[in-house]
PDB file of C-alpha atoms and ligand atoms in Angstrom:
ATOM      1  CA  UNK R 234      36.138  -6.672   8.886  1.00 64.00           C
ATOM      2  CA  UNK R 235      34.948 -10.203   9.432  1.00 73.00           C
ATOM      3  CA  UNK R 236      35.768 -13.220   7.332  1.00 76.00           C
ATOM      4  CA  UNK R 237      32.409 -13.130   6.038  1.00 70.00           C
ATOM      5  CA  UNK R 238      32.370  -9.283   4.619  1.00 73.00           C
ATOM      6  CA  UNK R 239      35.486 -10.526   2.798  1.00 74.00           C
ATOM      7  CA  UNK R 240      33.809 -13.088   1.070  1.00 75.00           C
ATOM      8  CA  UNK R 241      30.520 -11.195   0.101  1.00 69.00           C
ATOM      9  CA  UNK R 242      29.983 -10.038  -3.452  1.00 68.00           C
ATOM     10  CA  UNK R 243      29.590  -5.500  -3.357  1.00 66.00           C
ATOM     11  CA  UNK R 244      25.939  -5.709  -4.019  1.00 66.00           C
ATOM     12  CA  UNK R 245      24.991  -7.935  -0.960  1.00 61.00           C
ATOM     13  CA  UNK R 246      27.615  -6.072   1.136  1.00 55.00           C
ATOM     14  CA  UNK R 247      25.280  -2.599   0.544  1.00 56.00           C
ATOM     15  CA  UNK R 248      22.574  -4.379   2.824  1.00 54.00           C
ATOM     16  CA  UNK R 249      22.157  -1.921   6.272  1.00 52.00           C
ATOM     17  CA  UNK R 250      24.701   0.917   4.276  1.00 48.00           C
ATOM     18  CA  UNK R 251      22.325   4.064   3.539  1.00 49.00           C
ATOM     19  CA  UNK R 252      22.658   4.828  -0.231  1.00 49.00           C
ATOM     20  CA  UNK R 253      21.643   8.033  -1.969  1.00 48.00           C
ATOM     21  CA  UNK R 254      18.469   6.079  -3.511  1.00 52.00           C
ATOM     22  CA  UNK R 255      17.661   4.696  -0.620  1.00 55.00           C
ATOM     23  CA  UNK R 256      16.709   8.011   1.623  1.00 67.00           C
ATOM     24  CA  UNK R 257      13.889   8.355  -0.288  1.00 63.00           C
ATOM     25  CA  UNK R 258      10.731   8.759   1.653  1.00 72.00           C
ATOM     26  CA  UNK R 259       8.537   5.766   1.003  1.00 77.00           C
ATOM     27  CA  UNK R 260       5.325   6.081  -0.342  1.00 83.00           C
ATOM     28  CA  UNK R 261       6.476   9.804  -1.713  1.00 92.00           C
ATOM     29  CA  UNK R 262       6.035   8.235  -5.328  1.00 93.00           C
ATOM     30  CA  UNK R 263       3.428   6.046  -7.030  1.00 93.00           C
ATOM     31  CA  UNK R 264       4.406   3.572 -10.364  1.00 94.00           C
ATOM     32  CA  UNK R 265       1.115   3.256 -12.557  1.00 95.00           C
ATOM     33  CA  UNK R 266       1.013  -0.620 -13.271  1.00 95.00           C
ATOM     34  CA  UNK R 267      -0.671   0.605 -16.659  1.00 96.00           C
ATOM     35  CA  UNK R 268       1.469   2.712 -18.029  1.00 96.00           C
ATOM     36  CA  UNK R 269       4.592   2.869 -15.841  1.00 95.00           C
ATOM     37  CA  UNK R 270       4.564   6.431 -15.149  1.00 95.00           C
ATOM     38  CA  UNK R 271       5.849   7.009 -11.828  1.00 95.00           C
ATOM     39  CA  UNK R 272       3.384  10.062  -9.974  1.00 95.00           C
ATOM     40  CA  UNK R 273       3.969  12.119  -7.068  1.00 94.00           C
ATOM     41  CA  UNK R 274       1.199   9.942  -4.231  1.00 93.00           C
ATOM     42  CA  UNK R 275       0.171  13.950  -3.089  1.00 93.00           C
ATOM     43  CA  UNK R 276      -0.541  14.467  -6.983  1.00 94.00           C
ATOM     44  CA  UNK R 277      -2.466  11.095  -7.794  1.00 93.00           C
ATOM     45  CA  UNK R 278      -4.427  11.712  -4.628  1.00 92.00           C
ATOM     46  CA  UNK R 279      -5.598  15.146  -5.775  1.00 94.00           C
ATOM     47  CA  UNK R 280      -6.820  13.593  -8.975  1.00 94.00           C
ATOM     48  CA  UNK R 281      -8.546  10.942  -7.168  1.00 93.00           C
ATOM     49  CA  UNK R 282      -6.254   7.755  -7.866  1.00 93.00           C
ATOM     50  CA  UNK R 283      -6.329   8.346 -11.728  1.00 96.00           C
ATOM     51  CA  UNK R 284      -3.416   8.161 -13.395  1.00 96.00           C
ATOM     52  CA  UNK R 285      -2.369  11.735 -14.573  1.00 94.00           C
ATOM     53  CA  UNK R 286      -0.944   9.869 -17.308  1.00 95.00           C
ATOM     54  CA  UNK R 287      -2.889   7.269 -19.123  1.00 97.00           C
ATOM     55  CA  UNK R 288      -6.585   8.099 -16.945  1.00 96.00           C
ATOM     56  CA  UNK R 289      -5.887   4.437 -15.169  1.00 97.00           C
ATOM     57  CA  UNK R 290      -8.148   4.084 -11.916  1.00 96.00           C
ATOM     58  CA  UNK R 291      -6.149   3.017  -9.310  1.00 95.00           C
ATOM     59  CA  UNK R 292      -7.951   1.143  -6.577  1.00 94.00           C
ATOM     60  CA  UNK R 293      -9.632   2.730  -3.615  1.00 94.00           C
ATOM     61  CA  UNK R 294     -10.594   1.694  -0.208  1.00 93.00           C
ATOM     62  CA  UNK R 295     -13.963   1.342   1.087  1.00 91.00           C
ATOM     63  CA  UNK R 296     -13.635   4.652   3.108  1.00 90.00           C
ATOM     64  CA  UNK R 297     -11.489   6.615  -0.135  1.00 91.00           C
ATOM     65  CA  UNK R 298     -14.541   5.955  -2.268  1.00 93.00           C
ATOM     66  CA  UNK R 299     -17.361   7.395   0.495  1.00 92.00           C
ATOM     67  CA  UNK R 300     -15.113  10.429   0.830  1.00 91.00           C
ATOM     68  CA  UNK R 301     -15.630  10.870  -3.076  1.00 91.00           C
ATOM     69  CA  UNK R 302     -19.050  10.045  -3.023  1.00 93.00           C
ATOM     70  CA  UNK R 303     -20.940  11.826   0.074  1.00 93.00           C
ATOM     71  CA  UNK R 304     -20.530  14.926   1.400  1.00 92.00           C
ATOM     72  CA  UNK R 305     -18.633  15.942   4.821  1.00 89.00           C
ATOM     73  CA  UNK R 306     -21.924  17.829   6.224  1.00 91.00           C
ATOM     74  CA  UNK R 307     -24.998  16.048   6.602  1.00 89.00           C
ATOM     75  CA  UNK R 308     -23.791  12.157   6.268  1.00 90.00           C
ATOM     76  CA  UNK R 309     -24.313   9.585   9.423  1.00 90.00           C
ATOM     77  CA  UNK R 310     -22.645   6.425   9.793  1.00 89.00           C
ATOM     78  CA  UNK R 311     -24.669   3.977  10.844  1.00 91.00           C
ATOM     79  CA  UNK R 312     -24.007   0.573  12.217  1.00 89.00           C
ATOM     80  CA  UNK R 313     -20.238   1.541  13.707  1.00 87.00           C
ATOM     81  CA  UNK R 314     -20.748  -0.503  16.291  1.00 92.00           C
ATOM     82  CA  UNK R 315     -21.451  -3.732  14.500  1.00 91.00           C
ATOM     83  CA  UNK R 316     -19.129  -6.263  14.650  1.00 89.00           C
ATOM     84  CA  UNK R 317     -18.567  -9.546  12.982  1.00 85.00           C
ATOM     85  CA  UNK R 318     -19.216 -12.638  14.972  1.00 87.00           C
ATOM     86  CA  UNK R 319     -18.410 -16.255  14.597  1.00 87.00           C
ATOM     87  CA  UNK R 320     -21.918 -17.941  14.165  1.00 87.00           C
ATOM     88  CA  UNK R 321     -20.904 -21.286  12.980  1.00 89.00           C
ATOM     89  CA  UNK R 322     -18.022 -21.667  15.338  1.00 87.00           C
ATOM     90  CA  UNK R 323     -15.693 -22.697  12.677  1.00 85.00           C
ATOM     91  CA  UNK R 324     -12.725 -24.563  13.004  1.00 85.00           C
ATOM     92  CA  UNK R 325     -10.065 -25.237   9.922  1.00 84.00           C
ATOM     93  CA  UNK R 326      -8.924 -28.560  10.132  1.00 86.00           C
ATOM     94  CA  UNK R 327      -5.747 -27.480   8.547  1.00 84.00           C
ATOM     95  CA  UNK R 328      -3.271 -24.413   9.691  1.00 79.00           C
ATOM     96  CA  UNK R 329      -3.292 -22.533   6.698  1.00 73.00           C
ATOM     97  CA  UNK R 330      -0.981 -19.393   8.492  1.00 71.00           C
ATOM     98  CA  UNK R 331       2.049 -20.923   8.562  1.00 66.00           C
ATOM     99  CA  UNK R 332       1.337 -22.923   5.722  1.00 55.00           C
TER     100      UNK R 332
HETATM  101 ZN1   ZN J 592      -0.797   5.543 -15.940  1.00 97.10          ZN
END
């Protein structure tokens, strides 16, 4: 044990230890910011992103909301291809990245 561990409060010390909270899967639950509830993701995506709760509509992607809207057989995407292109050339004057 280093000089440092020795002077580290317990909760810091925990960083890089497995806990028995911390094994679970991420992603495996979903908190509704409306109501709190916290949702199985496999159960919130069977209802669509609504909230089995409190009927909140979580957001969707582009592609999430097609899948709801179209059906698989007979749809065509068109324009895959396209891609965006830099027509003005811009430059930022400023880095805003690092920033
Ligand atoms: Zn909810």
């Amino acid at each position: 044990m280093s000089w440092l561990d020795k002077i580290l409060p317990p909760k810091i010390k925990r960083d890089g230890a497995e806990s028995a909270s911390s094994t679970v899967p991420e992603g495996l639950w979903h908190k509704c910011p409306s109501c709190s509830a916290t949702i199985y993701s496999s159960e919130l995506k069977q209802n669509d992103m609504v909230c089995t709760k409190c009927n909140y509509h979580n957001p969707l992607s582009a592609r999430e909301r097609l899948n709801l809207l179209l059906d698989e057989n007979g749809r065509e995407e068109i324009g895959a291809h396209v891609k965006p292109t830099d027509a003005l050339k811009f430059k930022d004057s400023k880095n805003t990245l690092t920033a």
